[in-house]
Tab-separated table of C-alpha atoms in Angstrom:
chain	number	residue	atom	x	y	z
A	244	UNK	CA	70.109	108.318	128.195
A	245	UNK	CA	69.815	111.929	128.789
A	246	UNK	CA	66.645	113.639	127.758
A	247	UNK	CA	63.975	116.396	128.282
A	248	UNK	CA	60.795	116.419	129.421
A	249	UNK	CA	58.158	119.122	128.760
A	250	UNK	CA	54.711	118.220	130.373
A	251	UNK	CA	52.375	120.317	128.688
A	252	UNK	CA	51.637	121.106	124.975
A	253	UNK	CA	49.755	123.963	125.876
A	254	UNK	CA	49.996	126.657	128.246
A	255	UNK	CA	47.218	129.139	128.513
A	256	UNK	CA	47.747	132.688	130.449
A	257	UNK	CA	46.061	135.923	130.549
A	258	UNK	CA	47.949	138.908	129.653
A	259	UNK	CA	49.343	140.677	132.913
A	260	UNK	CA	49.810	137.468	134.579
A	261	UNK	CA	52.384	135.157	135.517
A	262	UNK	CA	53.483	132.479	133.422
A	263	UNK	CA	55.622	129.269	133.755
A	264	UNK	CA	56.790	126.506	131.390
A	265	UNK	CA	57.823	123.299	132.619
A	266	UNK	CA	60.668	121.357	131.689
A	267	UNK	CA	62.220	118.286	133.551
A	268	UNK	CA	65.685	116.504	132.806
A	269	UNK	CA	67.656	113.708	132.727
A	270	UNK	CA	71.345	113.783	132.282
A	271	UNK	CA	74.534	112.012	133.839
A	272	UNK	CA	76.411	114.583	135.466
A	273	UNK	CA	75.944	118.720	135.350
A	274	UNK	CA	73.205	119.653	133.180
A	275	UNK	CA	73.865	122.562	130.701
A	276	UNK	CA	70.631	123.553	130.360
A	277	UNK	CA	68.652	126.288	127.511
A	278	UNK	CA	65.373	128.000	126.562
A	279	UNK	CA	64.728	128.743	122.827
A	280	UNK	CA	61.635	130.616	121.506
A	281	UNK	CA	60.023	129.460	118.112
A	282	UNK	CA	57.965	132.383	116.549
A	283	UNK	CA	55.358	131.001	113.264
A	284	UNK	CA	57.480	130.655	110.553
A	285	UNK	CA	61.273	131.361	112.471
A	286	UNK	CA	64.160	129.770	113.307
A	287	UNK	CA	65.016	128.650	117.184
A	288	UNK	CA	65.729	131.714	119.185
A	289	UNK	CA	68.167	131.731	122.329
A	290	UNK	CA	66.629	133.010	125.283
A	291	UNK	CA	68.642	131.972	128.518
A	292	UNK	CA	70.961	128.759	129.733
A	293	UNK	CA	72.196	127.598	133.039
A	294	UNK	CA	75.420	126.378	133.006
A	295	UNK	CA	76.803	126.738	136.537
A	296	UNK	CA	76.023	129.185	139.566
A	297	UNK	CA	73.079	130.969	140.535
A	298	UNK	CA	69.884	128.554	140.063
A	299	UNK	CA	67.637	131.750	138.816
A	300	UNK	CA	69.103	132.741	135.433
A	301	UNK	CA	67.736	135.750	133.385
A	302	UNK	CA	67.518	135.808	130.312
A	303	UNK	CA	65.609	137.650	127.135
A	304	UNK	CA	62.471	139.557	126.966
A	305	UNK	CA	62.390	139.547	130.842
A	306	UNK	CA	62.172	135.752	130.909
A	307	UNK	CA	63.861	133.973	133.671
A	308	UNK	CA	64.352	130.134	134.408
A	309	UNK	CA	65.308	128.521	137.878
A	310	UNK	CA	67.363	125.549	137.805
A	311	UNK	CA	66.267	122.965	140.995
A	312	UNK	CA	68.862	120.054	141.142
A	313	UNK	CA	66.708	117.965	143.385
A	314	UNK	CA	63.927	118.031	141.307
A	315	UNK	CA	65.727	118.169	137.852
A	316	UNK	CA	63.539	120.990	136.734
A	317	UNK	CA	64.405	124.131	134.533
A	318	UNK	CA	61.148	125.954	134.261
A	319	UNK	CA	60.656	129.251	132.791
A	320	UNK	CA	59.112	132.059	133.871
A	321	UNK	CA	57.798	135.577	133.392
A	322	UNK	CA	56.363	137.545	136.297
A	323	UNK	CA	54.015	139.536	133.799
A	324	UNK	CA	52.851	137.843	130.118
A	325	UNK	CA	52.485	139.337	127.136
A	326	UNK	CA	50.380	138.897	124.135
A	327	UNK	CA	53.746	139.099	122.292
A	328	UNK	CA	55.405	136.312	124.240
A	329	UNK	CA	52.648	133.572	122.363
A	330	UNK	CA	55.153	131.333	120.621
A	331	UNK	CA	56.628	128.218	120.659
A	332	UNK	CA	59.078	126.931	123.623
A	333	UNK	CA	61.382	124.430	123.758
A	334	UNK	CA	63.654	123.474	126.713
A	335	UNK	CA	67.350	121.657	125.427
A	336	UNK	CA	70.132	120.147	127.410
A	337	UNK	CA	73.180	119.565	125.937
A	338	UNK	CA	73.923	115.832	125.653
A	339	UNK	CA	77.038	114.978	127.603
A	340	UNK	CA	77.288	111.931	125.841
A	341	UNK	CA	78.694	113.641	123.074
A	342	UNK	CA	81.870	114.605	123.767
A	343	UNK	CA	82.241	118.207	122.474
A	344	UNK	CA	80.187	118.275	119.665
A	345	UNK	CA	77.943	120.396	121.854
A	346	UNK	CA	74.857	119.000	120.082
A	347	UNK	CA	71.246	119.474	122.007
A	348	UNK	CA	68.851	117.361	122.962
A	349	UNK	CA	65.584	118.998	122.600
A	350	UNK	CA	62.267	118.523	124.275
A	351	UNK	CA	58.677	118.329	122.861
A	352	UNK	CA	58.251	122.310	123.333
A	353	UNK	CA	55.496	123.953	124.515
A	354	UNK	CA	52.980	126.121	122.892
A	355	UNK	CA	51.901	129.808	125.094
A	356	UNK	CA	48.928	131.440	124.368
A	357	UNK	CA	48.612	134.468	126.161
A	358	UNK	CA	45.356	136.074	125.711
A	359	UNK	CA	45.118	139.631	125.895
B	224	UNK	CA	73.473	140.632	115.323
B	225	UNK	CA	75.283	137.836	113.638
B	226	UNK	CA	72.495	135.336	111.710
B	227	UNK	CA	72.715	132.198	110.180
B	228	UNK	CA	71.470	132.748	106.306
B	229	UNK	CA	69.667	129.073	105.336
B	230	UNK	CA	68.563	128.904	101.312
B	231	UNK	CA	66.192	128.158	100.320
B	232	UNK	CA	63.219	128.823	102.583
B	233	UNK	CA	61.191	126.799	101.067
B	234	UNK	CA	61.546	124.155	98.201
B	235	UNK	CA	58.944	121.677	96.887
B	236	UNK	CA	60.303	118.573	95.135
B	237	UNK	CA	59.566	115.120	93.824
B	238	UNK	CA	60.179	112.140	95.582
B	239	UNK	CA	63.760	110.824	94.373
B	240	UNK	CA	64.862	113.514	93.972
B	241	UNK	CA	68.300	115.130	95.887
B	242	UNK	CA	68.177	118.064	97.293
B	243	UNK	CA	70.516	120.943	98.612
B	244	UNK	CA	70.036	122.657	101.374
B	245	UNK	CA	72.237	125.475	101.975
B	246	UNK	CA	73.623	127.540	105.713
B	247	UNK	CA	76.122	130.242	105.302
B	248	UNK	CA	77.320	130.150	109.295
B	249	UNK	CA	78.140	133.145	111.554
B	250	UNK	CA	81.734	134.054	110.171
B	251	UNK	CA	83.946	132.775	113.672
B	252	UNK	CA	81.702	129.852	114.494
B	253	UNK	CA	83.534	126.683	113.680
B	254	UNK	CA	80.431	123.878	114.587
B	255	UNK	CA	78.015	123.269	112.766
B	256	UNK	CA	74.658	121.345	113.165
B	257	UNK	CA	71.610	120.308	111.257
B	258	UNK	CA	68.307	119.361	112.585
B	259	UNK	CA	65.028	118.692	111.238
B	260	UNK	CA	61.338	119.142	112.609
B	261	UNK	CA	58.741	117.653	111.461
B	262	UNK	CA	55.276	119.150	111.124
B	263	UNK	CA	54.021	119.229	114.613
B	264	UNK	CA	57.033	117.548	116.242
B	265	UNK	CA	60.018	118.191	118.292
B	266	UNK	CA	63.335	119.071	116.605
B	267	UNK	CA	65.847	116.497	116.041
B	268	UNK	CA	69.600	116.270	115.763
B	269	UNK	CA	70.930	114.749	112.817
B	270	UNK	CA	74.481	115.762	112.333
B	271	UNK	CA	77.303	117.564	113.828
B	272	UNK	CA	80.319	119.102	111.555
B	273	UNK	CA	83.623	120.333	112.834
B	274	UNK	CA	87.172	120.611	111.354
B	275	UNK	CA	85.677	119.548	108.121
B	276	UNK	CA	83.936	115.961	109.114
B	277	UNK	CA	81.072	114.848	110.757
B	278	UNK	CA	81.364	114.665	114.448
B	279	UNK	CA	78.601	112.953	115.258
B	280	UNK	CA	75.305	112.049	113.600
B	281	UNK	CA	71.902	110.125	114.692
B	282	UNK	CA	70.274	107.304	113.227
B	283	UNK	CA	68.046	109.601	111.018
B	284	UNK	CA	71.167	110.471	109.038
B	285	UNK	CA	71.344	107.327	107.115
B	286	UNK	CA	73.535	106.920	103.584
B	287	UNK	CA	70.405	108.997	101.740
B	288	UNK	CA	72.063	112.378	103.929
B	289	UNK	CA	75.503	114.237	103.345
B	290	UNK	CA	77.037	117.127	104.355
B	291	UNK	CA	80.144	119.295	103.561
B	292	UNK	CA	81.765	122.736	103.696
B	293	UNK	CA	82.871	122.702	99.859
B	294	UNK	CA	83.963	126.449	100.088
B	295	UNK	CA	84.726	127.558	103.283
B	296	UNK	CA	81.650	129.335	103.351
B	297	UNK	CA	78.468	127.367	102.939
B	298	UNK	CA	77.817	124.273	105.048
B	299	UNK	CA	75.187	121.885	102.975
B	300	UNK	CA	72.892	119.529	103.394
B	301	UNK	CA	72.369	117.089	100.919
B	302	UNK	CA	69.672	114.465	100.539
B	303	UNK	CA	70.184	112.306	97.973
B	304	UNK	CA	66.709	110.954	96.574
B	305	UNK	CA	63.804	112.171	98.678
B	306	UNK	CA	61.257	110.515	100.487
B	307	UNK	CA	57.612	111.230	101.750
B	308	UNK	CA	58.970	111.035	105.115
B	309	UNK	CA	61.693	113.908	104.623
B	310	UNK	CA	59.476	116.499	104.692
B	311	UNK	CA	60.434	118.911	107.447
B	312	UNK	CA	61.679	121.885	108.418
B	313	UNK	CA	65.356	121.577	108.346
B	314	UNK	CA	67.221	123.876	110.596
B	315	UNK	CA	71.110	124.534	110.729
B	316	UNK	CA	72.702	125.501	113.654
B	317	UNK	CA	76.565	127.175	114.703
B	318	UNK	CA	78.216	127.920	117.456
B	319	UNK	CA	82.130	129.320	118.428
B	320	UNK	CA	84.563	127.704	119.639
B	321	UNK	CA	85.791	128.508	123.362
B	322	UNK	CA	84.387	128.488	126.861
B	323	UNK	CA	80.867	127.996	128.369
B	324	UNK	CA	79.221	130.754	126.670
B	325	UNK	CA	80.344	129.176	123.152
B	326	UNK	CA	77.815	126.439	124.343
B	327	UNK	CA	74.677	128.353	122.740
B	328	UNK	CA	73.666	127.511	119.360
B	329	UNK	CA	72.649	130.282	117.370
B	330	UNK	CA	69.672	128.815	114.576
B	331	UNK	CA	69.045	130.412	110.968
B	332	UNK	CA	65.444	130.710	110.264
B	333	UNK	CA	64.690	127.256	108.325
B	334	UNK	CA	64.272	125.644	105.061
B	335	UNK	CA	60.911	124.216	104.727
B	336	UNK	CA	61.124	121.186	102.177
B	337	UNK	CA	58.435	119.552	100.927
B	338	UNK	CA	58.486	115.623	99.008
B	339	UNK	CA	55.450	115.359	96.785
């Protein structure tokens, strides 16, 4: 069954420093693989997606997210956090189970606190 | 940018009671999607709509959930007498037809429903 796997509820980070979400995968063949942001009170917001070539994808807000195949990982990262970036993240892979309904399969997302 | 509109954002309601949610979709996206979230919880897939049927749905849409396109224009949610359990946030979800890039949903802001 393909799924996603976010380790941590929480992340905490000082503003200024680096910060990085984990996400882990499981999927039958090549992943598509997104980041969506979740402000209070908002809808899902895109931020990036790997779909094929270069494993370090950028993406909004000066987030980026590096695909590893032999560790099934799409984390994301931001060299330099920002009070701003506290929200709600959730890592998706689209389920290639499905045909081409495109639906995604989302993990548990991940709150970051950045503290200024 | 393009948005998906969702109405209402929030409606409070009696258990057995139906319910309409509403999505008005970006104008050349042709899939649409619903999910829910629950207070505190990931976000779930429940249906998938393209070409005027349902593409796919989960186990969470049981005979209680329907959806159409009765106009062209708004793609609804129905649920037919609420429970307890169908509180959520209910999210729709579209996305264009076409190549790789036409693999990222874009997500209106949410209808929070509440079952009292």
């Amino acid at each position: 069954a393909q799924s996603v796997a976010q380790p941590e509820d929480q992340v905490n980070v000082a503003e200024g420093n680096p910060l990085t979400v984990k996400c882990t995968y499981s999927v039958s063949g090549n992943p598509y693989l997104f980041w969506y942001v979740q402000y209070p009170n908002r809808g899902l917001q895109f931020l990036l997606k790997y779909i094929t070539g270069d494993n370090l994808v950028k993406g909004s807000y000066g987030f980026e997210a590096e695909f590893n195949k032999s560790q099934t990982s799409f984390h994301l990262k931001k060299p330099s956090a920002l009070v701003s970036d506290s929200a709600l993240y959730f890592c998706a892979v689209r389920d290639q189970s499905s045909g081409n309904t495109g639906k995604l399969i989302f993990g548990q997302g991940t709150t970051l606190q950045v503290k200024p | 940018e393009p948005e998906v509109t969702q109405t209402p954002s929030h409606q409070v309601t009696q258990m057995g009671q139906e319910v309409i949610l509403r999505c008005v979709p970006i104008s050349n996206h042709l899939y649409f999607y619903w999910y829910r979230q629950i207070l505190g919880q990931k976000v779930e897939f429940l249906v998938s709509f393209y070409n005027n049927e349902i593409s796919e749905k989960s186990e969470i849409f049981d005979d209680q959930f329907s959806v159409e396109r009765p106009d062209g224009s708004n793609f609804t949610l129905k649920i037919r007498s609420t429970k307890l359990e169908d509180s959520a946030m209910y999210f729709c979800a579209t996305r264009r037809q076409g190549s790789s890039g036409a693999n990222v949903l874009t997500f209106g802001a949410g209808s929070r429903l509440t079952v009292l």
